[in-house]
CSV table of C-alpha atoms and ligand atoms in Angstrom, one decimal:
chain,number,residue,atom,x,y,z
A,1,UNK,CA,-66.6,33.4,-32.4
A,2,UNK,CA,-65.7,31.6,-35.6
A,3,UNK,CA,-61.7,30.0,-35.1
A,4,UNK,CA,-59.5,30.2,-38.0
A,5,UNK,CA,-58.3,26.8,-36.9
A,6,UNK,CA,-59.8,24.1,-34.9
A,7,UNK,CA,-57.3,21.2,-33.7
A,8,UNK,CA,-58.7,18.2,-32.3
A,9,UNK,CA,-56.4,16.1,-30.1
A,10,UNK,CA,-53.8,18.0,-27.0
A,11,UNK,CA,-50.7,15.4,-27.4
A,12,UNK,CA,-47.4,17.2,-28.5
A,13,UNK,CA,-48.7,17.2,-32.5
A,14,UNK,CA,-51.9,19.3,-31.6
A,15,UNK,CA,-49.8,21.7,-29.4
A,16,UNK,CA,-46.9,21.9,-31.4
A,17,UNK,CA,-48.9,22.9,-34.5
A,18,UNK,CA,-50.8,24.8,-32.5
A,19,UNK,CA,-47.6,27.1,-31.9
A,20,UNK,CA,-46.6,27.1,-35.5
A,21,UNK,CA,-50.5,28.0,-36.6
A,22,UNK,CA,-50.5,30.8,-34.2
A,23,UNK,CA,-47.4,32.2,-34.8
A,24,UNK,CA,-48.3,32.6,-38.9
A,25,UNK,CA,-51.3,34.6,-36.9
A,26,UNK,CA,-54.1,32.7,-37.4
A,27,UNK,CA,-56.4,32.1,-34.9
A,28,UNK,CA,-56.3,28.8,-32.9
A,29,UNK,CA,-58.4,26.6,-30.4
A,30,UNK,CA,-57.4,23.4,-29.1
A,31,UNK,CA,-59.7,20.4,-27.9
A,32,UNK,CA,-58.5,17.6,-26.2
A,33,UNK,CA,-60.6,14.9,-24.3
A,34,UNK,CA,-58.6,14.4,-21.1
A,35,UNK,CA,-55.4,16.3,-20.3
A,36,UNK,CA,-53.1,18.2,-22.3
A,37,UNK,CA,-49.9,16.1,-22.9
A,38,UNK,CA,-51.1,13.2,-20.4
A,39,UNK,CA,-51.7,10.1,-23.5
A,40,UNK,CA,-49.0,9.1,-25.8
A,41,UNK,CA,-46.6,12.3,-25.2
A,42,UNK,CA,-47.0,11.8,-21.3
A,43,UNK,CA,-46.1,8.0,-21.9
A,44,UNK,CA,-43.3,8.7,-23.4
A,45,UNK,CA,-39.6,8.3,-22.3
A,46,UNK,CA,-38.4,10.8,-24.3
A,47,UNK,CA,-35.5,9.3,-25.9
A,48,UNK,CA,-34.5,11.2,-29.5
A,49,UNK,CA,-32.7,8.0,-31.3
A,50,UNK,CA,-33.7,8.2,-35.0
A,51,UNK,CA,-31.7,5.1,-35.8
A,52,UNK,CA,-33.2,3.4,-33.3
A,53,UNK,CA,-36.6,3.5,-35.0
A,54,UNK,CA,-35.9,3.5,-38.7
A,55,UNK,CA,-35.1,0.3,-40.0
A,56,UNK,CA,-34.1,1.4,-44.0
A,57,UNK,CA,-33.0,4.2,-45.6
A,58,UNK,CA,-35.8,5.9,-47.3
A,59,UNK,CA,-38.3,8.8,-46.4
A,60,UNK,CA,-38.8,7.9,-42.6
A,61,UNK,CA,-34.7,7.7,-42.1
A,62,UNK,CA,-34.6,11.2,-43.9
A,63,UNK,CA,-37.4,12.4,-41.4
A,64,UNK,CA,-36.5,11.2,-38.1
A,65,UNK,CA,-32.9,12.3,-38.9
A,66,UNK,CA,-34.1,16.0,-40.0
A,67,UNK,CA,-36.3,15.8,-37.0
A,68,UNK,CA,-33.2,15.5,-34.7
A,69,UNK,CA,-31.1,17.8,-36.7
A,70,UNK,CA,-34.2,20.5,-36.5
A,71,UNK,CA,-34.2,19.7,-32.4
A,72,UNK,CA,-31.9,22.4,-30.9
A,73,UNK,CA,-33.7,25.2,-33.2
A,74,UNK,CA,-37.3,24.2,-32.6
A,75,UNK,CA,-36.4,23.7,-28.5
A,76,UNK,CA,-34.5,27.2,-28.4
A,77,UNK,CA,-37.6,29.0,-30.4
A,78,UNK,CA,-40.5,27.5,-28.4
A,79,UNK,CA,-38.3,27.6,-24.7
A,80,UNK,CA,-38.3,31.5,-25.8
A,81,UNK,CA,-41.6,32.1,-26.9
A,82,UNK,CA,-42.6,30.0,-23.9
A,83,UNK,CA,-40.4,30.7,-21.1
A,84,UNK,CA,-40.7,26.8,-20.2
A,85,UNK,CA,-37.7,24.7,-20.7
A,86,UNK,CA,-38.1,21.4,-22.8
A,87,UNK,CA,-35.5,19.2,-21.0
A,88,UNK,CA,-33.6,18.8,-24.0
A,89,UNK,CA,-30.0,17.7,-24.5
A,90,UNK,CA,-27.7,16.2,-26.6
A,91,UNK,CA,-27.5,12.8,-24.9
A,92,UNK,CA,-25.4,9.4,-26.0
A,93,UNK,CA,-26.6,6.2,-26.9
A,94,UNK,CA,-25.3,2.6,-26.7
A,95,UNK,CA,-27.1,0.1,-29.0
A,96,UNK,CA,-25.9,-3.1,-27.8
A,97,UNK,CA,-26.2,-6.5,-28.7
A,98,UNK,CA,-26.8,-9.5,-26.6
A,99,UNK,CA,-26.2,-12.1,-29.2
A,100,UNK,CA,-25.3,-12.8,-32.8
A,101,UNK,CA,-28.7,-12.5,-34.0
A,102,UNK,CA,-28.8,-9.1,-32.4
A,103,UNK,CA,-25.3,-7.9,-34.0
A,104,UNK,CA,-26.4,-9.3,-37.5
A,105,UNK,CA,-29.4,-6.5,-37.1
A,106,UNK,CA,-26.1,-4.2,-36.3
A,107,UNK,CA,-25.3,-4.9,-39.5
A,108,UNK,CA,-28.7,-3.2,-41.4
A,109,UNK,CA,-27.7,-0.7,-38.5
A,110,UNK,CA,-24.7,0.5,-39.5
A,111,UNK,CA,-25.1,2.4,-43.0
A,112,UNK,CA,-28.5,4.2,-41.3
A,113,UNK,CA,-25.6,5.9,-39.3
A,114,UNK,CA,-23.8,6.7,-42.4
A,115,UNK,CA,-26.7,7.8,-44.4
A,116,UNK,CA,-27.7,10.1,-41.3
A,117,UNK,CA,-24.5,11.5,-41.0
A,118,UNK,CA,-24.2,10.7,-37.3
A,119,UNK,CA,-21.0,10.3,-35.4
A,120,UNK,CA,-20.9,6.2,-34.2
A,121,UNK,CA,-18.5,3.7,-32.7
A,122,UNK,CA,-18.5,0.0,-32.6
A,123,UNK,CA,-17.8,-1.3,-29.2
A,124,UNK,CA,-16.7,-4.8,-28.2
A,125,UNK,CA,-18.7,-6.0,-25.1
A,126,UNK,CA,-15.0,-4.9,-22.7
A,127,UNK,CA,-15.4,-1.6,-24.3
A,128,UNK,CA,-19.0,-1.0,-24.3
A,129,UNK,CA,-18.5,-1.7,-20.1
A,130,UNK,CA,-15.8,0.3,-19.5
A,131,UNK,CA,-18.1,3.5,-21.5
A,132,UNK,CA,-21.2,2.6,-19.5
A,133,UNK,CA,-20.0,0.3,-16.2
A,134,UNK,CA,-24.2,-0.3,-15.4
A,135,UNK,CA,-24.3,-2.6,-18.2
A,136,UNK,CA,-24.7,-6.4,-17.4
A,137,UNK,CA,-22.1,-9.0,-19.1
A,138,UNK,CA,-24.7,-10.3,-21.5
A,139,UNK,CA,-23.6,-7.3,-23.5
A,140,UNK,CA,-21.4,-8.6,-26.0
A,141,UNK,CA,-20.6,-6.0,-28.4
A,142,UNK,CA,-22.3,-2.2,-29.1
A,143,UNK,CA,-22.7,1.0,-31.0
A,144,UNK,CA,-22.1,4.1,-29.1
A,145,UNK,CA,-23.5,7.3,-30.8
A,146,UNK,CA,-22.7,10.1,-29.2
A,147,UNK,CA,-25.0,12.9,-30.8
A,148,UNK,CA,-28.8,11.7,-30.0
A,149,UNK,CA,-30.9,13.4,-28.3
A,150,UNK,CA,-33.3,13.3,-24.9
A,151,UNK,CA,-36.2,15.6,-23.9
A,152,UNK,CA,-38.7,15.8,-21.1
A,153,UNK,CA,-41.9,14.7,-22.8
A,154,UNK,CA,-44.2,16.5,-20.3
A,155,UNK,CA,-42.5,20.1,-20.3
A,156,UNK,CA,-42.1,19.9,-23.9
A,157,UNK,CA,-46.0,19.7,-24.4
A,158,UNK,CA,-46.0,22.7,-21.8
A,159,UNK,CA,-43.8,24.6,-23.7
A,160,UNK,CA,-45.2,24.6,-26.9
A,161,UNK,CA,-48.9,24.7,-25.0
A,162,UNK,CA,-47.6,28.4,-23.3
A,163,UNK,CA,-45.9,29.4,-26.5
A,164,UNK,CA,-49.0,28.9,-28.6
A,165,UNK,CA,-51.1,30.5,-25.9
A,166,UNK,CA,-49.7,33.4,-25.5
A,167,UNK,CA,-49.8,33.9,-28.8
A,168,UNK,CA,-53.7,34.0,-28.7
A,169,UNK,CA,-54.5,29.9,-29.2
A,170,UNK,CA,-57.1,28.4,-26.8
A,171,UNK,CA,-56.8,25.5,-24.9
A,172,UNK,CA,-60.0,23.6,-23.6
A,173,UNK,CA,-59.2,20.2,-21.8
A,174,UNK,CA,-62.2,17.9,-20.4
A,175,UNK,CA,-63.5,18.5,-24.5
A,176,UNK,CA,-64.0,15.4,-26.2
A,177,UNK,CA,-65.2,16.4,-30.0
A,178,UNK,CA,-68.8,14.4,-30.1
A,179,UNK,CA,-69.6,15.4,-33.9
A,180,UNK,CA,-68.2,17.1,-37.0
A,181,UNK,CA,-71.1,19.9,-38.4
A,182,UNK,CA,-70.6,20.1,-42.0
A,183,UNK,CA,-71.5,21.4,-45.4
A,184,UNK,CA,-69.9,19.9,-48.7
A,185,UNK,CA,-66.4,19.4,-49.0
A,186,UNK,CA,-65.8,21.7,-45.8
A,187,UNK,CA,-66.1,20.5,-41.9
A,188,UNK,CA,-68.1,24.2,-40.9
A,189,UNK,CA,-68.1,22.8,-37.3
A,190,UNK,CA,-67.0,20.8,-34.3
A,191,UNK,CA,-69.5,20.1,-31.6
A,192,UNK,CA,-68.3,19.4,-28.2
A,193,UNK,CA,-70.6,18.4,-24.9
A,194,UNK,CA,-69.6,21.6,-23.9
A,195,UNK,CA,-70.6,23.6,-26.8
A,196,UNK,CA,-70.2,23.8,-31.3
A,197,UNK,CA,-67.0,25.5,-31.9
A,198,UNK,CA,-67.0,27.6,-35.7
A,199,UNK,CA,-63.5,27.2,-38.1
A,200,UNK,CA,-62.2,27.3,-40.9
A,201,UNK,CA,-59.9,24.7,-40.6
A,202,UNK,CA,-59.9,21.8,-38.7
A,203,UNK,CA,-56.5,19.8,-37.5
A,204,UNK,CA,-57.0,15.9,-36.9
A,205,UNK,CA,-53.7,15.2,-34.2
A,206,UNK,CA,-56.0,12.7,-31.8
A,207,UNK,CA,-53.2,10.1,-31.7
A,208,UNK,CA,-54.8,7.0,-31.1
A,209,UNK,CA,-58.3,8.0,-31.5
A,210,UNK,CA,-57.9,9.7,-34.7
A,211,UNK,CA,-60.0,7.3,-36.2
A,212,UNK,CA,-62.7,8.0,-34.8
A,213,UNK,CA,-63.6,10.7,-37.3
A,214,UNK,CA,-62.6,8.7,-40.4
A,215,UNK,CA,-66.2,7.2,-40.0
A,216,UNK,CA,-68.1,10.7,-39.7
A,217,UNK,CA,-65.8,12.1,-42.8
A,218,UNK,CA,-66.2,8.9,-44.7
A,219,UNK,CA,-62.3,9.1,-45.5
A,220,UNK,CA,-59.7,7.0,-44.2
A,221,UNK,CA,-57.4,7.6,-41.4
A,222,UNK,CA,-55.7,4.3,-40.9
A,223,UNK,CA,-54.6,5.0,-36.9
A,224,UNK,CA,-54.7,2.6,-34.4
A,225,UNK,CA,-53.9,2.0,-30.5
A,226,UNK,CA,-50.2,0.5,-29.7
A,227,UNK,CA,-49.8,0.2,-26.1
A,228,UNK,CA,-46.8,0.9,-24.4
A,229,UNK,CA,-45.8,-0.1,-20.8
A,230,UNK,CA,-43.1,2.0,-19.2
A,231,UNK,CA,-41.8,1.6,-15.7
A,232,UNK,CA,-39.3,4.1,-13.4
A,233,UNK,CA,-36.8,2.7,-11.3
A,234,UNK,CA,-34.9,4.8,-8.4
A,235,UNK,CA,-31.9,4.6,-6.1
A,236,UNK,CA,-30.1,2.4,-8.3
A,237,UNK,CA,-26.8,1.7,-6.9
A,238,UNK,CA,-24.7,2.5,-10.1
A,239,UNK,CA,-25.2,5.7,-12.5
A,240,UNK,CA,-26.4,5.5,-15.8
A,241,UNK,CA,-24.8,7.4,-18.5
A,242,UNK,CA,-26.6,6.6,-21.8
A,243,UNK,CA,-29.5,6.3,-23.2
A,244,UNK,CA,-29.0,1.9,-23.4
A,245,UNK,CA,-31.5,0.4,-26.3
A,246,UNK,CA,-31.0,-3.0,-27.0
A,247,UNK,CA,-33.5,-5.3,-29.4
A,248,UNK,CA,-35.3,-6.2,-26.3
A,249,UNK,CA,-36.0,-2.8,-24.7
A,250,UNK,CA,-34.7,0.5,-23.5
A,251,UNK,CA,-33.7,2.0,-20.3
A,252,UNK,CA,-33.2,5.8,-20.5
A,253,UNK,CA,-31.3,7.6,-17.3
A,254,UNK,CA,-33.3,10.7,-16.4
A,255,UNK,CA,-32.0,14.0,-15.2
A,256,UNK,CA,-34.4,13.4,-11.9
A,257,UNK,CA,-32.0,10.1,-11.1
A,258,UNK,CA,-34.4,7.8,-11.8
A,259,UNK,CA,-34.3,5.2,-14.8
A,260,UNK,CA,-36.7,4.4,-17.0
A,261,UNK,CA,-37.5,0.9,-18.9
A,262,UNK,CA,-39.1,0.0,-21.8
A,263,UNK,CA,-41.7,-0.3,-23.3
A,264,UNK,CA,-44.0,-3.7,-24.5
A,265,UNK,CA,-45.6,-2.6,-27.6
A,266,UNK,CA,-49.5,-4.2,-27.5
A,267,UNK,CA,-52.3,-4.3,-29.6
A,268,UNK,CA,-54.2,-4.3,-27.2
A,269,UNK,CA,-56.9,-1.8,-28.2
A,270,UNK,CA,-58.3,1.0,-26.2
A,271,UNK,CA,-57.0,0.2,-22.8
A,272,UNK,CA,-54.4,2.5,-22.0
A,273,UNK,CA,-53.5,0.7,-18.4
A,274,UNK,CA,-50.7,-1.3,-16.9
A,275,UNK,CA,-50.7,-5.1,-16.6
A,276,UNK,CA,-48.9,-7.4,-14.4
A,277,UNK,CA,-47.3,-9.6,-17.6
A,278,UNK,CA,-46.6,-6.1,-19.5
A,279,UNK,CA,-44.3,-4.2,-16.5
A,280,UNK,CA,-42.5,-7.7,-15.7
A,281,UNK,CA,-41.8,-8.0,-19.4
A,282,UNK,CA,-40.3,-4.3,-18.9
A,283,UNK,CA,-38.2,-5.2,-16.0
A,284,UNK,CA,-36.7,-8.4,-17.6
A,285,UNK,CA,-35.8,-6.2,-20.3
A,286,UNK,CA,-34.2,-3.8,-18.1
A,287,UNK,CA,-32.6,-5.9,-15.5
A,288,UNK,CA,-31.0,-7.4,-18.9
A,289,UNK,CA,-29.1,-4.3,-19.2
A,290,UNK,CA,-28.2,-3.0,-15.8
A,291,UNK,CA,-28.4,-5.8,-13.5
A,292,UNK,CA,-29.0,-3.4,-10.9
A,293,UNK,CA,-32.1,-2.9,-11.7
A,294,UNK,CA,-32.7,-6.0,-9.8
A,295,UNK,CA,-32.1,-4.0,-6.0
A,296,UNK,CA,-33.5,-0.7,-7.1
A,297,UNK,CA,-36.9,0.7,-5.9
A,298,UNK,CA,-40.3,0.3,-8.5
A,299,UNK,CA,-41.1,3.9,-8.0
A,300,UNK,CA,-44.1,4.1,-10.7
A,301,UNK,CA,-45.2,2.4,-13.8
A,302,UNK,CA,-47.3,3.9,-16.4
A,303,UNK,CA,-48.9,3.2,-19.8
A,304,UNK,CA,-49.8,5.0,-23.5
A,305,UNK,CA,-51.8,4.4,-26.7
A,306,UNK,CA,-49.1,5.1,-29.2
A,307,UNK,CA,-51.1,5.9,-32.7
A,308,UNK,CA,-49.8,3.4,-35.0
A,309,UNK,CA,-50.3,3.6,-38.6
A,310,UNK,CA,-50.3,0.3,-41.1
A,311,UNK,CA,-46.8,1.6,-42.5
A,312,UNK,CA,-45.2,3.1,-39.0
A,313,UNK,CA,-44.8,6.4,-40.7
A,314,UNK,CA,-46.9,9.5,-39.8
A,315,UNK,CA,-50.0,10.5,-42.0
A,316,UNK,CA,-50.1,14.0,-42.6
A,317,UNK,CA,-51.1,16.7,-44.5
A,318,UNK,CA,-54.9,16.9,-46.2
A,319,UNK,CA,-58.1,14.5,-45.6
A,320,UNK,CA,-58.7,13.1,-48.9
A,321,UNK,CA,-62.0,14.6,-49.6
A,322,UNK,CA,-62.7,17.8,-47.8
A,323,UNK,CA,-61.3,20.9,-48.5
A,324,UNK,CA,-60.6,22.0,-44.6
A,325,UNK,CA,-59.3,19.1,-43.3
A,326,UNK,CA,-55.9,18.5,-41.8
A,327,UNK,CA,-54.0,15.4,-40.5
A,328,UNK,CA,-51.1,15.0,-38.8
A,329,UNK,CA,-51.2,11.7,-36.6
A,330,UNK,CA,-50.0,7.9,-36.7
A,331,UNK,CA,-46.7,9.1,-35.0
A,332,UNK,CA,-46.3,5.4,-33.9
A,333,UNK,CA,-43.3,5.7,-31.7
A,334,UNK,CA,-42.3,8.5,-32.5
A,335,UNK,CA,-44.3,11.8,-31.6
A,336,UNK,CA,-41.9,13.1,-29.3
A,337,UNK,CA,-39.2,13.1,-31.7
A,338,UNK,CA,-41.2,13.8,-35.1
A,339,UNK,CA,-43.7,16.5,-33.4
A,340,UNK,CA,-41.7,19.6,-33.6
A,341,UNK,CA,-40.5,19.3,-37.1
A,342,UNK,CA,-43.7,17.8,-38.7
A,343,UNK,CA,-45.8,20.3,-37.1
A,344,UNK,CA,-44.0,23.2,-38.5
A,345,UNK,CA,-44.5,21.4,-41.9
A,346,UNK,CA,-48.0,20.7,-41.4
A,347,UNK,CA,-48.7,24.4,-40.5
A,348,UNK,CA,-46.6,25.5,-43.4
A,349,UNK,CA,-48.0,24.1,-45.3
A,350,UNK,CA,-51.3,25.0,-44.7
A,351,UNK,CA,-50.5,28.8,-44.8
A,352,UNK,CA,-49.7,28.4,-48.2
A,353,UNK,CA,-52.9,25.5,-48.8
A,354,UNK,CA,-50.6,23.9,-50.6
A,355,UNK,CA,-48.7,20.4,-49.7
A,356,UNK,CA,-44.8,20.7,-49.5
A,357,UNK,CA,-42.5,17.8,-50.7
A,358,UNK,CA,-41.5,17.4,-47.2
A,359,UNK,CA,-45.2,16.4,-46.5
A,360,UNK,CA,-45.7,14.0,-49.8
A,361,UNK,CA,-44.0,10.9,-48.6
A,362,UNK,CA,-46.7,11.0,-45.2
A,363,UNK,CA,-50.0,11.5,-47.4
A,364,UNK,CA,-52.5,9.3,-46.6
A,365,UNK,CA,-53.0,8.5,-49.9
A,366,UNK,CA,-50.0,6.3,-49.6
A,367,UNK,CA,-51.6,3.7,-47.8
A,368,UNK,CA,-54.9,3.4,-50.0
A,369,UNK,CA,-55.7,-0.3,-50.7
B,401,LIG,N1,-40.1,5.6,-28.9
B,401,LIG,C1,-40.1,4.5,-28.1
B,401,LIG,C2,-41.4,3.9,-27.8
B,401,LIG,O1,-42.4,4.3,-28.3
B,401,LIG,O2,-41.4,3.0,-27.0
C-alpha cells in the first residue's frame, strides 16, 4: 500500500508532524530504529526556557519564543485528540549568576526578555534565596521569570504518537530505514529490513542520524550527535520550586519529586551512554545550586544524541534537490520546545508544497558553504 507520507525518525519532530500530516488527511507511516520517543526526546528534561537557549535577538529568539507562546494550544489540541496528557505547565525559572562574568552574560540576557515579551525580575542573591530557599550561597544575584514553561518529554511523544494514530498514521518501531529507492528528483521508496515501504513524500526527522541519508541523496543535511548527560536525584531534603539554570547547568524539579541535573554537552559522536567524568560533571553543576544535592539519593542517570546543526538552529522545510523530500531536524537543544510548533509549520507547509516565511530562516540552504 503506497503511503502519502513516509517519516523517517520517531523522536517528538517525526511524531508531532506525524499528527499535523494526518490530521490535513493524508496518509502517514512512521519508521523509527529503536523506540518511539526513547533518543533525544527521552533524554530530555523537559524544561520550556526560550531565553535560556537564544543568545540574540533574531530568527531563533522569534521561534523559540512563538514556540512557547504556541505551547498551551498545541498541548490542549493534541491531549484531546490523544486522550494522553503532556505534563505541561506554566513553570518559573531562576537564571542565576554565580559570579560577575556570569551577570555580565545577564546583561546580553536582559533585552531577550524584553524582545520576548516575557514577564522578568532581577533578584539580588538575598532575594533570589528567599524565592527559591534550595539554592546554595554561591548564588549572587538572578532573573526570575515567571511564565516558562515544563513538559514531560516522554508523554508528550505519546500524545502526539496516539493522536496521530488514531487518526490513521502507522507506527513501526525496531525499523531502521537501510536504503532510499528512487527515481529522478523523487525518493519513490524507503526500504526497511523488514520490508520497502511506497510514498509520496518522505519526512527526514532522524535527529542525530539524519545524516545518514545526506550521502544516499547526495544533498546536505549538516546534523550531528551532541551528547547530553542527565542525572535524577530523589529524597532531597528541601523542595525545589523553579526550574534553576545557571551558566554551568540546570536542575529542573519534577512533578514525580525527583530533580533532575544537567546536562554536559559532548561531541562525542555516536555513543549515546553515560560516563563516569560526564554524570560527576552533572552533579558538581547541581550540587552548585542546591547544596542538597550533596545528601540526596542518585536514583538514575541517562544520556541522548541531541542533533546539532553548524548554526544551532533547526533545518527544515525541503531537501535541496528532490522534489519529495522533507526536513525537519538539527533541533540541537531544543526539540522538546521547538517540536510542536515547527511541525505544524513543516506539515503546513507541505499541504500547500509551498515554503512559508515562518519556515525560510531554517532552510538548509542557509548553511551552504
Ligand atoms: N535543552 C537543554 C539541553 O538540551 O540540555
Amino acid at each position: 500500500m503506497k503511503r502519502d507520507v513516509a517519516i523517517i525518525g520517531g523522536g517528538i519532530i517525526g511524531c508531532a508532524t506525524a499528527y499535523y500530516l494526518a490530521k490535513q488527511g493524508a496518509s502517514v507511516i512512521l519508521l523509527e530504529r529503536g523506540r518511539i520517543g526513547e533518543q533525544a526526546t527521552g533524554a530530555s528534561a523537559g524544561m520550556l526556557a526560550p531565553i535560556a537557549e537564544a543568545k540574540r535577538p533574531g530568527a531563533f529568539l522569534d521561534v523559540v519564543v512563538a514556540a512557547l507562546r504556541d505551547y498551551p494550544t498545541a498541548v490542549r489540541e493534541v491531549e484531546a485528540a490523544s486522550g494522553v496528557s503532556t505534563g505541561y505547565f506554566l513553570r518559573s525559572i531562576l537564571r542565576v549568576a554565580f559570579s560577575e562574568e556570569d551577570e555580565a552574560k545577564f546583561a546580553l540576557a536582559l533585552p531577550m526578555y524584553e524582545l520576548a515579551g516575557l514577564p522578568h525580575k532581577r533578584l539580588d542573591g538575598a532575594q533570589a534565596r528567599e524565592e527559591e530557599p534550595a539554592l546554595g550561597e554561591g548564588v549572587v544575584s538572578a532573573i526570575l521569570s515567571p511564565e516558562e514553561g515544563q513538559v514531560l518529554p516522554r508523554q508528550l511523544v505519546q500524545s502526539y504518537r496516539h493522536a496521530a494514530g488514531l487518526l490513521g498514521a502507522e507506527f513501526r518501531e525496531d525499523a531502521e530505514v537501510m536504503a532510499l529507492e528512487t527515481s529522478g528528483r523523487s525518493v519513490t521508496t524507503v526500504r526497511t529490513l523488514d520490508g520497502s515501504i511506497d510514498a509520496d513524500r518522505v519526512v527526514i526527522a532522524a535527529g542525530a542520524w539524519s545524516s545518514r541519508f545526506a550521502g544516499p541523496l547526495n544533498t546536505s543535511i549538516p546534523v550531528f550527535p551532541v551528547r547530553g548527560q542527565i542525572a535524577a536525584i530523589k529524597g532531597l531534603s528541601i523542595p525545589v520550586r523553579h526550574v534553576l539554570y545557571s551558566y554551568g547547568g540546570y536542575a529542573v524539579p519534577w512533578p514525580d519529586g525527583r530533580l533532575l541535573v544537567g546536562a554536559t554537552q559532548e561531541e562525542a559522536g555516536y555513543a549515546p551512554h553515560t560516563t563516569v567524568e560526564g554524570i560527576q560533571q552533572v552533579l558538581n553543576g547541581g550540587k552548585r545550586l542546591v547544596p542538597r544535592v550533596a545528601d540526596a539519593e542518585l536514583d538514575e542517570t541517562w544520556a541522548g544524541l541531541r542533533p546539532g546543526s553548524p548554526d544551532a538552529m533547526p533545518i527544515l522545510g525541503p531537501a535541496p534537490g528532490w522534489d519529495n523530500v522533507w526536513l525537519a531536524t538539527g533541533h540541537y537543544r531544543n526539540g522538546v520546545l521547538l517540536g510542536p510548533y515547527t511541525s505544524r509549520l513543516v506539515a503546513e507547509s507541505m499541504a500547500s508544497n509551498a515554503v512559508s516565511a515562518a519556515l525560510e530562516p531554517f532552510l538548509v540552504s542557509r548553511l551552504a558553504q
